[in-house]
Amino acid sequence: MAFNITVNGKTHSVNVDGDTPLLWVLRDVLGMTGTKFGCGMALCGACTVHIDGIASRSCITPIENIGNSPVTTIEAIGATTAGAKIQKAWLDREVVQCGYCQSGQIMSASALLASNPHPTDSHINNAMSGNICRCGTYVRIREAIKQAAQSNGQGG
Ligand code: FES
Ligand code: FES
């Protein structure tokens, strides 16, 4: 069945079963391999993308549920204000170790920063608790989110 989905500002027509997870449409049909497969059960966060600006697990999101909602992936998150700040902070803090979880981490962190320019520790914990990092980069992730939030200035 044909579905139109808008990814990173571009609309694609894809011919897949309606229950095909968005993750596999991105990776196998559209060739966008920045979004990773970890668990396939919404447990690890590696597959996180934004759907309508909300951090979402693409491994459990059937393409038929997306409709006209815009999808943003790691390939384009740097073009958003929050995403650019998060990516800069990630580089400054040298967050990445093996890297496998990191596109999902960045997508969750940028969704947090876009909706909450000055997150508290508990906001960060809530937003990031579903993103697992086997390399244990959690401390640097927290520091980088705080750095990115500081670049938003005070108040607001
Ligand atoms: S692959 Fe989607 S949450 Fe793990
Ligand atoms: S950087 Fe290796 S799993 Fe997170």
Coordinates of C-alpha atoms in Angstrom, one line a residue, residues 9-109:
G9 CA 10.7 18.6 5.1
K10 CA 10.5 16.3 2.1
T11 CA 7.4 14.2 1.2
H12 CA 8.0 10.6 0.1
S13 CA 5.7 8.0 -1.3
V14 CA 6.5 4.6 0.0
N15 CA 4.9 1.3 -0.8
V16 CA 4.8 -0.9 2.3
D17 CA 2.4 -2.7 4.5
G18 CA 0.5 -0.4 6.9
D19 CA 2.0 -2.1 10.0
T20 CA 5.6 -1.5 8.9
P21 CA 7.4 0.3 11.6
L22 CA 8.6 3.8 10.7
L23 CA 12.1 2.7 11.6
W24 CA 12.3 0.3 8.7
V25 CA 10.8 2.8 6.3
L26 CA 13.5 5.3 7.2
R27 CA 16.3 2.8 7.1
D28 CA 15.4 0.3 4.4
V29 CA 13.2 2.3 2.1
L30 CA 14.5 5.8 2.4
G31 CA 18.1 4.9 3.2
M32 CA 18.3 7.1 6.3
T33 CA 20.4 5.0 8.5
G34 CA 21.2 7.5 11.2
T35 CA 18.2 6.2 13.2
K36 CA 19.3 3.0 14.9
F37 CA 17.7 -0.3 15.8
G38 CA 18.3 -1.4 19.3
C39 CA 15.5 -3.4 20.9
G40 CA 12.5 -3.1 18.7
M41 CA 10.3 -2.9 21.7
A42 CA 10.4 0.7 22.8
L43 CA 12.8 -0.1 25.6
C44 CA 16.1 1.5 24.5
G45 CA 15.5 4.8 22.7
A46 CA 18.0 4.1 19.9
C47 CA 15.3 4.6 17.2
T48 CA 14.0 7.9 18.6
V49 CA 12.8 10.4 16.0
H50 CA 10.4 13.4 16.3
I51 CA 6.9 13.1 15.1
D52 CA 5.1 16.4 15.2
G53 CA 8.1 17.6 17.3
I54 CA 7.5 14.9 19.9
A55 CA 10.3 12.4 20.7
S56 CA 8.8 9.1 19.5
R57 CA 10.0 5.5 19.2
S58 CA 10.1 4.7 15.5
C59 CA 10.5 1.0 16.1
I60 CA 6.9 0.7 17.4
T61 CA 5.2 3.3 15.2
P62 CA 3.4 1.8 12.3
I63 CA 3.6 3.9 9.2
E64 CA -0.2 3.9 8.9
N65 CA -0.4 5.9 12.2
I66 CA 1.7 8.8 11.0
G67 CA -0.6 10.5 8.5
N68 CA 0.4 14.0 7.7
S69 CA 2.5 14.5 10.8
P70 CA 6.0 15.7 10.0
V71 CA 8.9 13.4 10.9
T72 CA 12.3 14.7 11.8
T73 CA 15.3 12.5 12.0
I74 CA 18.9 12.8 13.2
E75 CA 19.9 13.7 9.6
A76 CA 18.1 17.0 9.9
I77 CA 18.0 17.8 13.6
G78 CA 20.9 20.2 13.2
A79 CA 18.8 22.5 11.1
T80 CA 16.5 23.2 14.1
T81 CA 17.5 25.7 16.8
A82 CA 17.4 23.3 19.7
G83 CA 19.1 20.5 17.7
A84 CA 22.0 22.8 16.7
K85 CA 22.5 23.7 20.3
I86 CA 22.4 20.1 21.4
Q87 CA 24.8 19.0 18.7
K88 CA 27.3 21.7 19.6
A89 CA 27.1 20.9 23.3
W90 CA 27.6 17.2 22.4
L91 CA 30.8 18.0 20.5
D92 CA 32.1 20.4 23.2
R93 CA 31.5 17.9 26.0
E94 CA 32.8 15.0 23.8
V95 CA 29.7 13.0 24.9
V96 CA 30.0 10.2 22.3
Q97 CA 31.7 6.9 23.1
C98 CA 30.8 4.0 20.6
G99 CA 28.0 6.2 19.2
Y100 CA 25.3 3.6 18.7
C101 CA 22.8 5.2 21.1
Q102 CA 23.6 8.7 20.4
S103 CA 21.3 9.7 17.6
G104 CA 18.4 8.6 19.8
Q105 CA 19.9 10.5 22.8
I106 CA 20.3 13.7 20.7
M107 CA 16.7 13.4 19.4
S108 CA 15.3 13.1 22.9
A109 CA 17.5 15.9 24.2

